[in-house]
Amino acid sequence: MSAVTLSGCAALGTGPLDVFGPASGMCSTVDPEEAATYFGVLLDNTEGADDAILMDWRVTESTNLASIVLLFDPDGPALDQVVGSMGWPSDDTGPMDSEVMARAVDPIDGVVEAGTSGQLLLALDADDPAADVSVQEMTLTYRSGGHVHTVWVPVDFSVDADQDCEDW
């Protein structure tokens, strides 16, 4: 995770980039010893007049989270390769998963071009592997049209340590 210090005028608000996690959250039963679970967050800039340049992100609410891997896929939505959740790497990996991960890059300075959509991919690493790990909320800061915007993103992603998601 990186830290960014902003000086000058910073706009607080969503700006032109719409950020969507799943409406009701998502639980994964992927065994963390076999693969990492990646969850997808859609970044929609189809109504934006300017590119959105990703600057910073932070987890603001989590449970049992040791670390998080965050990647950016600039082209997945345009190719109908939107990720809900997926295990990577995995014996069940399909061609879409491989293509998404081949495009995925560090999100800092990633660009969601005006008129397009991209997606963030999040993988959670538990502090205690015997317990569930979850992220309920994060923030995303980006620059667009000469302004800096911070958006709060409710995501509610969970990896169930029992691999059953019954308590979720």
Tab-separated table of N, CA and C in Angstrom:
chain	number	residue	atom	x	y	z
A	1	MET	N	0.852	-1.154	0.000
A	1	MET	CA	0.000	0.000	0.000
A	1	MET	C	0.905	1.225	0.000
A	2	SER	N	0.491	2.251	-0.700
A	2	SER	CA	1.308	3.450	-0.749
A	2	SER	C	0.603	4.586	-0.025
A	3	ALA	N	1.375	5.549	0.373
A	3	ALA	CA	0.811	6.728	1.006
A	3	ALA	C	1.038	7.915	0.087
A	4	VAL	N	0.047	8.767	-0.019
A	4	VAL	CA	0.139	9.936	-0.869
A	4	VAL	C	-0.181	11.148	-0.022
A	5	THR	N	0.646	12.157	-0.092
A	5	THR	CA	0.387	13.405	0.591
A	5	THR	C	-0.134	14.391	-0.431
A	6	LEU	N	-1.278	14.966	-0.167
A	6	LEU	CA	-1.893	15.895	-1.090
A	6	LEU	C	-1.729	17.307	-0.563
A	7	SER	N	-1.393	18.195	-1.451
A	7	SER	CA	-1.322	19.597	-1.060
A	7	SER	C	-2.181	20.390	-2.019
A	8	GLY	N	-2.561	21.579	-1.630
A	8	GLY	CA	-3.415	22.392	-2.485
A	8	GLY	C	-4.864	22.019	-2.263
A	9	CYS	N	-5.650	22.153	-3.309
A	9	CYS	CA	-7.083	21.922	-3.229
A	9	CYS	C	-7.407	20.461	-3.510
A	10	ALA	N	-8.092	19.827	-2.609
A	10	ALA	CA	-8.523	18.445	-2.818
A	10	ALA	C	-10.042	18.395	-2.686
A	11	ALA	N	-10.689	17.837	-3.677
A	11	ALA	CA	-12.151	17.719	-3.644
A	11	ALA	C	-12.516	16.425	-2.939
A	12	LEU	N	-13.397	16.518	-1.972
A	12	LEU	CA	-13.878	15.324	-1.301
A	12	LEU	C	-15.227	14.979	-1.901
A	13	GLY	N	-15.316	13.831	-2.475
A	13	GLY	CA	-16.557	13.413	-3.119
A	13	GLY	C	-16.236	12.428	-4.215
A	14	THR	N	-17.253	11.864	-4.776
A	14	THR	CA	-17.049	10.773	-5.706
A	14	THR	C	-16.475	11.198	-7.035
A	15	GLY	N	-16.772	12.407	-7.510
A	15	GLY	CA	-16.286	12.817	-8.815
A	15	GLY	C	-16.911	11.974	-9.915
A	16	PRO	N	-16.290	11.923	-11.089
A	16	PRO	CA	-16.898	11.237	-12.227
A	16	PRO	C	-16.786	9.709	-12.195
A	17	LEU	N	-15.910	9.155	-11.370
A	17	LEU	CA	-15.693	7.708	-11.347
A	17	LEU	C	-16.696	7.037	-10.415
A	18	ASP	N	-17.504	6.132	-10.963
A	18	ASP	CA	-18.423	5.351	-10.137
A	18	ASP	C	-17.719	4.057	-9.753
A	19	VAL	N	-17.759	3.707	-8.470
A	19	VAL	CA	-17.072	2.530	-7.962
A	19	VAL	C	-18.115	1.594	-7.370
A	20	PHE	N	-18.143	0.344	-7.879
A	20	PHE	CA	-19.170	-0.606	-7.472
A	20	PHE	C	-18.554	-1.890	-6.945
A	21	GLY	N	-18.857	-2.226	-5.696
A	21	GLY	CA	-18.608	-3.561	-5.181
A	21	GLY	C	-19.919	-4.317	-5.310
A	22	PRO	N	-19.961	-5.587	-4.983
A	22	PRO	CA	-21.220	-6.324	-5.081
A	22	PRO	C	-22.246	-5.765	-4.103
A	23	ALA	N	-23.499	-5.690	-4.524
A	23	ALA	CA	-24.551	-5.069	-3.717
A	23	ALA	C	-24.752	-5.758	-2.375
A	24	SER	N	-24.598	-7.067	-2.327
A	24	SER	CA	-24.853	-7.774	-1.068
A	24	SER	C	-23.604	-8.421	-0.489
A	25	GLY	N	-22.436	-8.058	-0.975
A	25	GLY	CA	-21.205	-8.652	-0.487
A	25	GLY	C	-20.935	-9.985	-1.158
A	26	MET	N	-19.817	-10.602	-0.783
A	26	MET	CA	-19.434	-11.856	-1.413
A	26	MET	C	-18.549	-12.644	-0.456
A	27	CYS	N	-18.786	-13.958	-0.387
A	27	CYS	CA	-17.999	-14.854	0.443
A	27	CYS	C	-17.352	-15.893	-0.453
A	28	SER	N	-16.112	-16.238	-0.174
A	28	SER	CA	-15.400	-17.231	-0.962
A	28	SER	C	-15.096	-18.458	-0.118
A	29	THR	N	-15.142	-19.606	-0.768
A	29	THR	CA	-14.797	-20.855	-0.104
A	29	THR	C	-13.492	-21.428	-0.648
A	30	VAL	N	-12.730	-20.636	-1.389
A	30	VAL	CA	-11.445	-21.101	-1.915
A	30	VAL	C	-10.498	-21.353	-0.751
A	31	ASP	N	-9.840	-22.496	-0.753
A	31	ASP	CA	-8.877	-22.832	0.288
A	31	ASP	C	-7.645	-21.950	0.117
A	32	PRO	N	-7.332	-21.085	1.097
A	32	PRO	CA	-6.201	-20.163	0.945
A	32	PRO	C	-4.850	-20.868	0.814
A	33	GLU	N	-4.785	-22.149	1.184
A	33	GLU	CA	-3.538	-22.898	1.001
A	33	GLU	C	-3.357	-23.320	-0.450
A	34	GLU	N	-4.451	-23.321	-1.227
A	34	GLU	CA	-4.392	-23.740	-2.622
A	34	GLU	C	-4.327	-22.563	-3.585
A	35	ALA	N	-4.997	-21.474	-3.272
A	35	ALA	CA	-5.050	-20.323	-4.177
A	35	ALA	C	-5.486	-19.090	-3.397
A	36	ALA	N	-5.172	-17.932	-3.933
A	36	ALA	CA	-5.666	-16.676	-3.365
A	36	ALA	C	-7.028	-16.391	-3.989
A	37	THR	N	-7.950	-15.861	-3.186
A	37	THR	CA	-9.239	-15.439	-3.716
A	37	THR	C	-9.139	-13.976	-4.101
A	38	TYR	N	-9.447	-13.676	-5.350
A	38	TYR	CA	-9.499	-12.293	-5.821
A	38	TYR	C	-10.955	-11.899	-5.983
A	39	PHE	N	-11.309	-10.744	-5.439
A	39	PHE	CA	-12.639	-10.174	-5.585
A	39	PHE	C	-12.538	-8.977	-6.523
A	40	GLY	N	-13.574	-8.735	-7.316
A	40	GLY	CA	-13.553	-7.634	-8.273
A	40	GLY	C	-14.400	-6.454	-7.835
A	41	VAL	N	-13.907	-5.243	-8.130
A	41	VAL	CA	-14.627	-3.993	-7.891
A	41	VAL	C	-14.614	-3.222	-9.205
A	42	LEU	N	-15.786	-2.897	-9.726
A	42	LEU	CA	-15.910	-2.203	-11.004
A	42	LEU	C	-15.636	-0.713	-10.848
A	43	LEU	N	-14.829	-0.174	-11.738
A	43	LEU	CA	-14.540	1.264	-11.795
A	43	LEU	C	-15.129	1.790	-13.101
A	44	ASP	N	-16.236	2.509	-13.021
A	44	ASP	CA	-16.972	2.950	-14.202
A	44	ASP	C	-16.729	4.431	-14.471
A	45	ASN	N	-16.068	4.721	-15.586
A	45	ASN	CA	-15.810	6.097	-15.987
A	45	ASN	C	-16.474	6.374	-17.336
A	46	THR	N	-17.571	5.663	-17.645
A	46	THR	CA	-18.208	5.813	-18.949
A	46	THR	C	-18.869	7.178	-19.111
A	47	GLU	N	-19.232	7.813	-18.009
A	47	GLU	CA	-19.830	9.153	-18.081
A	47	GLU	C	-18.792	10.258	-17.874
A	48	GLY	N	-17.556	9.879	-17.576
A	48	GLY	CA	-16.518	10.862	-17.278
A	48	GLY	C	-15.991	11.555	-18.526
A	49	ALA	N	-15.732	12.841	-18.400
A	49	ALA	CA	-15.171	13.608	-19.505
A	49	ALA	C	-13.648	13.571	-19.498
A	50	ASP	N	-13.063	13.163	-18.367
A	50	ASP	CA	-11.609	13.117	-18.215
A	50	ASP	C	-11.196	11.742	-17.711
A	51	ASP	N	-9.939	11.377	-17.979
A	51	ASP	CA	-9.381	10.144	-17.439
A	51	ASP	C	-9.357	10.219	-15.915
A	52	ALA	N	-9.480	9.081	-15.263
A	52	ALA	CA	-9.346	8.980	-13.812
A	52	ALA	C	-8.031	8.255	-13.529
A	53	ILE	N	-7.110	8.924	-12.842
A	53	ILE	CA	-5.791	8.368	-12.554
A	53	ILE	C	-5.772	7.948	-11.084
A	54	LEU	N	-5.622	6.646	-10.853
A	54	LEU	CA	-5.665	6.114	-9.492
A	54	LEU	C	-4.423	6.551	-8.721
A	55	MET	N	-4.624	7.028	-7.491
A	55	MET	CA	-3.521	7.577	-6.699
A	55	MET	C	-3.251	6.811	-5.412
A	56	ASP	N	-4.294	6.380	-4.729
A	56	ASP	CA	-4.108	5.787	-3.411
A	56	ASP	C	-5.342	4.974	-3.061
A	57	TRP	N	-5.163	4.024	-2.154
A	57	TRP	CA	-6.272	3.234	-1.638
A	57	TRP	C	-5.955	2.862	-0.205
A	58	ARG	N	-6.999	2.659	0.571
A	58	ARG	CA	-6.830	2.263	1.965
A	58	ARG	C	-8.010	1.397	2.380
A	59	VAL	N	-7.727	0.379	3.163
A	59	VAL	CA	-8.781	-0.400	3.799
A	59	VAL	C	-9.171	0.362	5.052
A	60	THR	N	-10.453	0.669	5.206
A	60	THR	CA	-10.904	1.446	6.362
A	60	THR	C	-11.658	0.609	7.377
A	61	GLU	N	-12.109	-0.585	6.976
A	61	GLU	CA	-12.775	-1.471	7.924
A	61	GLU	C	-12.526	-2.918	7.501
A	62	SER	N	-11.972	-3.709	8.422
A	62	SER	CA	-11.649	-5.103	8.107
A	62	SER	C	-11.648	-5.934	9.385
A	63	THR	N	-11.611	-7.274	9.192
A	63	THR	CA	-11.522	-8.220	10.298
A	63	THR	C	-10.449	-9.250	9.973
A	64	ASN	N	-9.488	-9.430	10.881
A	64	ASN	CA	-8.443	-10.452	10.753
A	64	ASN	C	-7.591	-10.278	9.491
A	65	LEU	N	-7.406	-9.061	9.032
A	65	LEU	CA	-6.662	-8.796	7.802
A	65	LEU	C	-5.191	-8.535	8.101
A	66	ALA	N	-4.310	-9.386	7.563
A	66	ALA	CA	-2.867	-9.176	7.698
A	66	ALA	C	-2.361	-8.279	6.576
A	67	SER	N	-2.801	-8.568	5.358
A	67	SER	CA	-2.388	-7.767	4.206
A	67	SER	C	-3.389	-7.958	3.080
A	68	ILE	N	-3.235	-7.131	2.078
A	68	ILE	CA	-4.115	-7.190	0.923
A	68	ILE	C	-3.278	-6.975	-0.329
A	69	VAL	N	-3.606	-7.692	-1.374
A	69	VAL	CA	-2.997	-7.468	-2.686
A	69	VAL	C	-4.058	-6.767	-3.520
A	70	LEU	N	-3.695	-5.653	-4.123
A	70	LEU	CA	-4.632	-4.913	-4.962
A	70	LEU	C	-4.015	-4.764	-6.338
A	71	LEU	N	-4.760	-5.165	-7.360
A	71	LEU	CA	-4.321	-5.067	-8.753
A	71	LEU	C	-5.368	-4.315	-9.552
A	72	PHE	N	-4.981	-3.820	-10.718
A	72	PHE	CA	-5.873	-3.067	-11.593
A	72	PHE	C	-5.873	-3.697	-12.978
A	73	ASP	N	-7.055	-3.967	-13.490
A	73	ASP	CA	-7.246	-4.485	-14.845
A	73	ASP	C	-7.988	-3.412	-15.635
A	74	PRO	N	-7.301	-2.732	-16.565
A	74	PRO	CA	-7.931	-1.623	-17.277
A	74	PRO	C	-8.933	-2.045	-18.351
A	75	ASP	N	-8.914	-3.306	-18.778
A	75	ASP	CA	-9.702	-3.695	-19.946
A	75	ASP	C	-10.760	-4.767	-19.703
A	76	GLY	N	-10.787	-5.383	-18.530
A	76	GLY	CA	-11.704	-6.495	-18.277
A	76	GLY	C	-13.153	-6.220	-18.622
A	77	PRO	N	-13.751	-5.119	-18.137
A	77	PRO	CA	-15.158	-4.875	-18.443
A	77	PRO	C	-15.443	-4.745	-19.949
A	78	ALA	N	-14.575	-4.105	-20.696
A	78	ALA	CA	-14.785	-3.958	-22.149
A	78	ALA	C	-14.724	-5.306	-22.865
A	79	LEU	N	-14.027	-6.265	-22.272
A	79	LEU	CA	-13.892	-7.597	-22.868
A	79	LEU	C	-14.867	-8.609	-22.269
A	80	ASP	N	-15.852	-8.121	-21.501
A	80	ASP	CA	-16.798	-8.986	-20.788
A	80	ASP	C	-16.085	-9.974	-19.879
A	81	GLN	N	-15.035	-9.501	-19.204
A	81	GLN	CA	-14.270	-10.317	-18.269
A	81	GLN	C	-14.276	-9.661	-16.890
A	82	VAL	N	-15.474	-9.440	-16.370
A	82	VAL	CA	-15.644	-8.817	-15.062
A	82	VAL	C	-15.565	-9.912	-13.992
A	83	VAL	N	-14.739	-9.684	-12.989
A	83	VAL	CA	-14.524	-10.659	-11.926
A	83	VAL	C	-15.474	-10.374	-10.766
A	84	GLY	N	-16.214	-11.400	-10.346
A	84	GLY	CA	-16.937	-11.358	-9.070
A	84	GLY	C	-15.972	-11.845	-8.012
A	85	SER	N	-15.606	-13.122	-8.119
A	85	SER	CA	-14.512	-13.683	-7.323
A	85	SER	C	-13.899	-14.822	-8.127
A	86	MET	N	-12.627	-15.075	-7.865
A	86	MET	CA	-11.936	-16.180	-8.538
A	86	MET	C	-10.741	-16.593	-7.702
A	87	GLY	N	-10.367	-17.861	-7.800
A	87	GLY	CA	-9.164	-18.352	-7.140
A	87	GLY	C	-8.002	-18.305	-8.122
A	88	TRP	N	-6.840	-17.812	-7.668
A	88	TRP	CA	-5.677	-17.709	-8.544
A	88	TRP	C	-4.407	-17.986	-7.760
A	89	PRO	N	-3.469	-18.735	-8.236
A	89	PRO	CA	-3.652	-19.685	-9.348
A	89	PRO	C	-4.441	-20.879	-8.855
A	90	SER	N	-5.042	-21.600	-9.774
A	90	SER	CA	-5.887	-22.725	-9.396
A	90	SER	C	-5.915	-23.753	-10.516
A	91	ASP	N	-6.139	-25.003	-10.150
A	91	ASP	CA	-6.296	-26.053	-11.154
A	91	ASP	C	-7.551	-25.825	-11.986
A	92	ASP	N	-8.504	-25.070	-11.441
A	92	ASP	CA	-9.756	-24.788	-12.146
A	92	ASP	C	-9.687	-23.492	-12.953
A	93	THR	N	-8.500	-22.925	-13.102
A	93	THR	CA	-8.348	-21.661	-13.804
A	93	THR	C	-8.774	-21.812	-15.258
A	94	GLY	N	-9.643	-20.902	-15.681
A	94	GLY	CA	-10.093	-20.899	-17.070
A	94	GLY	C	-9.362	-19.825	-17.857
A	95	PRO	N	-9.626	-19.751	-19.164
A	95	PRO	CA	-8.940	-18.766	-20.005
A	95	PRO	C	-9.194	-17.324	-19.575
A	96	MET	N	-10.422	-17.020	-19.109
A	96	MET	CA	-10.706	-15.655	-18.679
A	96	MET	C	-9.823	-15.265	-17.505
A	97	ASP	N	-9.706	-16.161	-16.514
A	97	ASP	CA	-8.890	-15.860	-15.333
A	97	ASP	C	-7.451	-15.572	-15.730
A	98	SER	N	-6.907	-16.376	-16.629
A	98	SER	CA	-5.524	-16.186	-17.082
A	98	SER	C	-5.358	-14.858	-17.809
A	99	GLU	N	-6.330	-14.500	-18.637
A	99	GLU	CA	-6.262	-13.233	-19.371
A	99	GLU	C	-6.357	-12.041	-18.432
A	100	VAL	N	-7.268	-12.111	-17.457
A	100	VAL	CA	-7.410	-11.029	-16.484
A	100	VAL	C	-6.102	-10.832	-15.732
A	101	MET	N	-5.518	-11.921	-15.231
A	101	MET	CA	-4.287	-11.797	-14.445
A	101	MET	C	-3.096	-11.368	-15.302
A	102	ALA	N	-3.092	-11.693	-16.577
A	102	ALA	CA	-2.012	-11.244	-17.470
A	102	ALA	C	-2.056	-9.732	-17.669
A	103	ARG	N	-3.247	-9.143	-17.604
A	103	ARG	CA	-3.393	-7.685	-17.775
A	103	ARG	C	-3.233	-6.925	-16.462
A	104	ALA	N	-3.404	-7.588	-15.338
A	104	ALA	CA	-3.453	-6.924	-14.033
A	104	ALA	C	-2.110	-6.300	-13.671
A	105	VAL	N	-2.164	-5.050	-13.216
A	105	VAL	CA	-0.967	-4.279	-12.864
A	105	VAL	C	-1.189	-3.585	-11.519
A	106	ASP	N	-0.128	-3.018	-10.983
A	106	ASP	CA	-0.222	-2.196	-9.783
A	106	ASP	C	-1.226	-1.070	-10.054
A	107	PRO	N	-2.145	-0.832	-9.137
A	107	PRO	CA	-3.173	0.181	-9.409
A	107	PRO	C	-2.689	1.622	-9.345
A	108	ILE	N	-1.607	1.881	-8.645
A	108	ILE	CA	-1.158	3.265	-8.510
A	108	ILE	C	-0.699	3.775	-9.870
A	109	ASP	N	-1.246	4.898	-10.264
A	109	ASP	CA	-1.047	5.526	-11.571
A	109	ASP	C	-1.771	4.774	-12.689
A	110	GLY	N	-2.604	3.789	-12.331
A	110	GLY	CA	-3.458	3.150	-13.326
A	110	GLY	C	-4.471	4.163	-13.832
A	111	VAL	N	-4.870	4.044	-15.085
A	111	VAL	CA	-5.773	5.017	-15.698
A	111	VAL	C	-7.053	4.333	-16.167
A	112	VAL	N	-8.181	4.852	-15.681
A	112	VAL	CA	-9.482	4.471	-16.223
A	112	VAL	C	-9.829	5.583	-17.205
A	113	GLU	N	-9.642	5.302	-18.482
A	113	GLU	CA	-9.822	6.337	-19.496
A	113	GLU	C	-11.270	6.804	-19.542
A	114	ALA	N	-11.463	8.072	-19.918
A	114	ALA	CA	-12.806	8.625	-20.070
A	114	ALA	C	-13.586	7.772	-21.058
A	115	GLY	N	-14.827	7.473	-20.703
A	115	GLY	CA	-15.682	6.678	-21.573
A	115	GLY	C	-15.491	5.184	-21.442
A	116	THR	N	-14.679	4.725	-20.465
A	116	THR	CA	-14.423	3.288	-20.305
A	116	THR	C	-14.651	2.859	-18.848
A	117	SER	N	-14.437	1.580	-18.614
A	117	SER	CA	-14.483	1.020	-17.261
A	117	SER	C	-13.257	0.147	-17.054
A	118	GLY	N	-12.850	-0.011	-15.808
A	118	GLY	CA	-11.782	-0.927	-15.420
A	118	GLY	C	-12.243	-1.665	-14.176
A	119	GLN	N	-11.351	-2.477	-13.603
A	119	GLN	CA	-11.714	-3.165	-12.371
A	119	GLN	C	-10.508	-3.326	-11.466
A	120	LEU	N	-10.782	-3.218	-10.169
A	120	LEU	CA	-9.794	-3.536	-9.158
A	120	LEU	C	-9.965	-4.997	-8.771
A	121	LEU	N	-8.860	-5.650	-8.451
A	121	LEU	CA	-8.876	-7.031	-7.981
A	121	LEU	C	-8.222	-7.051	-6.606
A	122	LEU	N	-8.925	-7.565	-5.608
A	122	LEU	CA	-8.436	-7.583	-4.227
A	122	LEU	C	-8.277	-9.017	-3.747
A	123	ALA	N	-7.119	-9.338	-3.171
A	123	ALA	CA	-6.896	-10.636	-2.522
A	123	ALA	C	-6.574	-10.371	-1.056
A	124	LEU	N	-7.236	-11.085	-0.166
A	124	LEU	CA	-7.092	-10.881	1.279
A	124	LEU	C	-6.206	-11.957	1.881
A	125	ASP	N	-5.325	-11.548	2.801
A	125	ASP	CA	-4.475	-12.486	3.517
A	125	ASP	C	-4.806	-12.364	5.002
A	126	ALA	N	-5.185	-13.477	5.611
A	126	ALA	CA	-5.622	-13.480	7.008
A	126	ALA	C	-4.448	-13.408	7.971
A	127	ASP	N	-4.634	-12.673	9.051
A	127	ASP	CA	-3.663	-12.637	10.134
A	127	ASP	C	-3.635	-14.001	10.829
A	128	ASP	N	-4.818	-14.558	11.080
A	128	ASP	CA	-4.956	-15.896	11.656
A	128	ASP	C	-5.644	-16.770	10.609
A	129	PRO	N	-4.909	-17.681	9.947
A	129	PRO	CA	-5.492	-18.493	8.878
A	129	PRO	C	-6.647	-19.389	9.317
A	130	ALA	N	-6.776	-19.626	10.604
A	130	ALA	CA	-7.863	-20.471	11.101
A	130	ALA	C	-9.171	-19.696	11.274
A	131	ALA	N	-9.139	-18.388	11.057
A	131	ALA	CA	-10.329	-17.552	11.229
A	131	ALA	C	-10.680	-16.865	9.908
A	132	ASP	N	-11.954	-16.483	9.784
A	132	ASP	CA	-12.402	-15.772	8.591
A	132	ASP	C	-11.654	-14.449	8.464
A	133	VAL	N	-11.447	-14.004	7.226
A	133	VAL	CA	-10.859	-12.697	6.955
A	133	VAL	C	-11.851	-11.933	6.088
A	134	SER	N	-12.009	-10.646	6.378
A	134	SER	CA	-12.957	-9.860	5.590
A	134	SER	C	-12.541	-8.400	5.504
A	135	VAL	N	-13.013	-7.771	4.447
A	135	VAL	CA	-12.892	-6.325	4.268
A	135	VAL	C	-14.300	-5.810	4.041
A	136	GLN	N	-14.708	-4.851	4.864
A	136	GLN	CA	-16.042	-4.293	4.736
A	136	GLN	C	-16.055	-2.976	3.963
A	137	GLU	N	-14.962	-2.222	4.038
A	137	GLU	CA	-14.958	-0.908	3.407
A	137	GLU	C	-13.536	-0.492	3.070
A	138	MET	N	-13.398	0.261	1.981
A	138	MET	CA	-12.111	0.821	1.595
A	138	MET	C	-12.343	2.195	0.967
A	139	THR	N	-11.273	2.947	0.816
A	139	THR	CA	-11.357	4.212	0.098
A	139	THR	C	-10.451	4.137	-1.120
A	140	LEU	N	-10.808	4.894	-2.123
A	140	LEU	CA	-10.023	5.001	-3.345
A	140	LEU	C	-9.888	6.477	-3.669
A	141	THR	N	-8.656	6.925	-3.873
A	141	THR	CA	-8.397	8.312	-4.219
A	141	THR	C	-7.874	8.349	-5.650
A	142	TYR	N	-8.415	9.264	-6.439
A	142	TYR	CA	-7.992	9.393	-7.835
A	142	TYR	C	-8.044	10.855	-8.269
A	143	ARG	N	-7.364	11.134	-9.363
A	143	ARG	CA	-7.297	12.478	-9.927
A	143	ARG	C	-8.040	12.473	-11.266
A	144	SER	N	-8.886	13.469	-11.479
A	144	SER	CA	-9.610	13.590	-12.742
A	144	SER	C	-9.981	15.044	-12.965
A	145	GLY	N	-9.716	15.539	-14.161
A	145	GLY	CA	-10.096	16.906	-14.499
A	145	GLY	C	-9.475	17.960	-13.610
A	146	GLY	N	-8.255	17.723	-13.119
A	146	GLY	CA	-7.574	18.704	-12.278
A	146	GLY	C	-7.994	18.672	-10.815
A	147	HIS	N	-8.846	17.743	-10.435
A	147	HIS	CA	-9.302	17.630	-9.048
A	147	HIS	C	-8.949	16.256	-8.493
A	148	VAL	N	-8.799	16.198	-7.177
A	148	VAL	CA	-8.557	14.937	-6.483
A	148	VAL	C	-9.846	14.546	-5.771
A	149	HIS	N	-10.256	13.307	-5.953
A	149	HIS	CA	-11.492	12.798	-5.369
A	149	HIS	C	-11.190	11.571	-4.515
A	150	THR	N	-11.895	11.448	-3.399
A	150	THR	CA	-11.824	10.249	-2.573
A	150	THR	C	-13.218	9.679	-2.458
A	151	VAL	N	-13.344	8.395	-2.749
A	151	VAL	CA	-14.639	7.742	-2.677
A	151	VAL	C	-14.557	6.584	-1.673
A	152	TRP	N	-15.590	6.467	-0.819
A	152	TRP	CA	-15.680	5.367	0.116
A	152	TRP	C	-16.404	4.227	-0.585
A	153	VAL	N	-15.855	3.029	-0.461
A	153	VAL	CA	-16.386	1.884	-1.194
A	153	VAL	C	-16.772	0.773	-0.209
A	154	PRO	N	-18.087	0.559	0.008
A	154	PRO	CA	-18.493	-0.592	0.814
A	154	PRO	C	-18.370	-1.855	-0.035
A	155	VAL	N	-17.564	-2.825	0.412
A	155	VAL	CA	-17.339	-4.018	-0.406
A	155	VAL	C	-17.825	-5.305	0.246
A	156	ASP	N	-17.611	-5.492	1.521
A	156	ASP	CA	-18.033	-6.682	2.262
A	156	ASP	C	-17.594	-7.985	1.590
A	157	PHE	N	-16.279	-8.159	1.458
A	157	PHE	CA	-15.680	-9.376	0.917
A	157	PHE	C	-15.184	-10.229	2.074
A	158	SER	N	-15.389	-11.550	1.983
A	158	SER	CA	-14.980	-12.442	3.057
A	158	SER	C	-14.449	-13.753	2.492
A	159	VAL	N	-13.380	-14.263	3.110
A	159	VAL	CA	-12.882	-15.607	2.824
A	159	VAL	C	-13.161	-16.424	4.079
A	160	ASP	N	-13.978	-17.455	3.944
A	160	ASP	CA	-14.414	-18.272	5.066
A	160	ASP	C	-13.367	-19.337	5.372
A	161	ALA	N	-12.852	-19.345	6.567
A	161	ALA	CA	-11.805	-20.297	6.966
A	161	ALA	C	-12.307	-21.739	6.913
A	162	ASP	N	-13.602	-21.953	7.100
A	162	ASP	CA	-14.174	-23.308	7.054
A	162	ASP	C	-14.550	-23.739	5.643
A	163	GLN	N	-14.391	-22.857	4.679
A	163	GLN	CA	-14.757	-23.087	3.288
A	163	GLN	C	-16.218	-23.491	3.101
A	164	ASP	N	-17.122	-22.896	3.893
A	164	ASP	CA	-18.534	-23.219	3.690
A	164	ASP	C	-19.434	-21.982	3.574
A	165	CYS	N	-18.994	-20.844	4.046
A	165	CYS	CA	-19.746	-19.578	3.996
A	165	CYS	C	-21.100	-19.660	4.687
A	166	GLU	N	-21.302	-20.644	5.553
A	166	GLU	CA	-22.581	-20.774	6.249
A	166	GLU	C	-22.802	-19.678	7.287
A	167	ASP	N	-21.745	-19.206	7.918
A	167	ASP	CA	-21.887	-18.175	8.952
A	167	ASP	C	-21.892	-16.766	8.367
A	168	TRP	N	-21.779	-16.667	7.097
A	168	TRP	CA	-21.621	-15.368	6.464
A	168	TRP	C	-22.921	-14.678	6.244
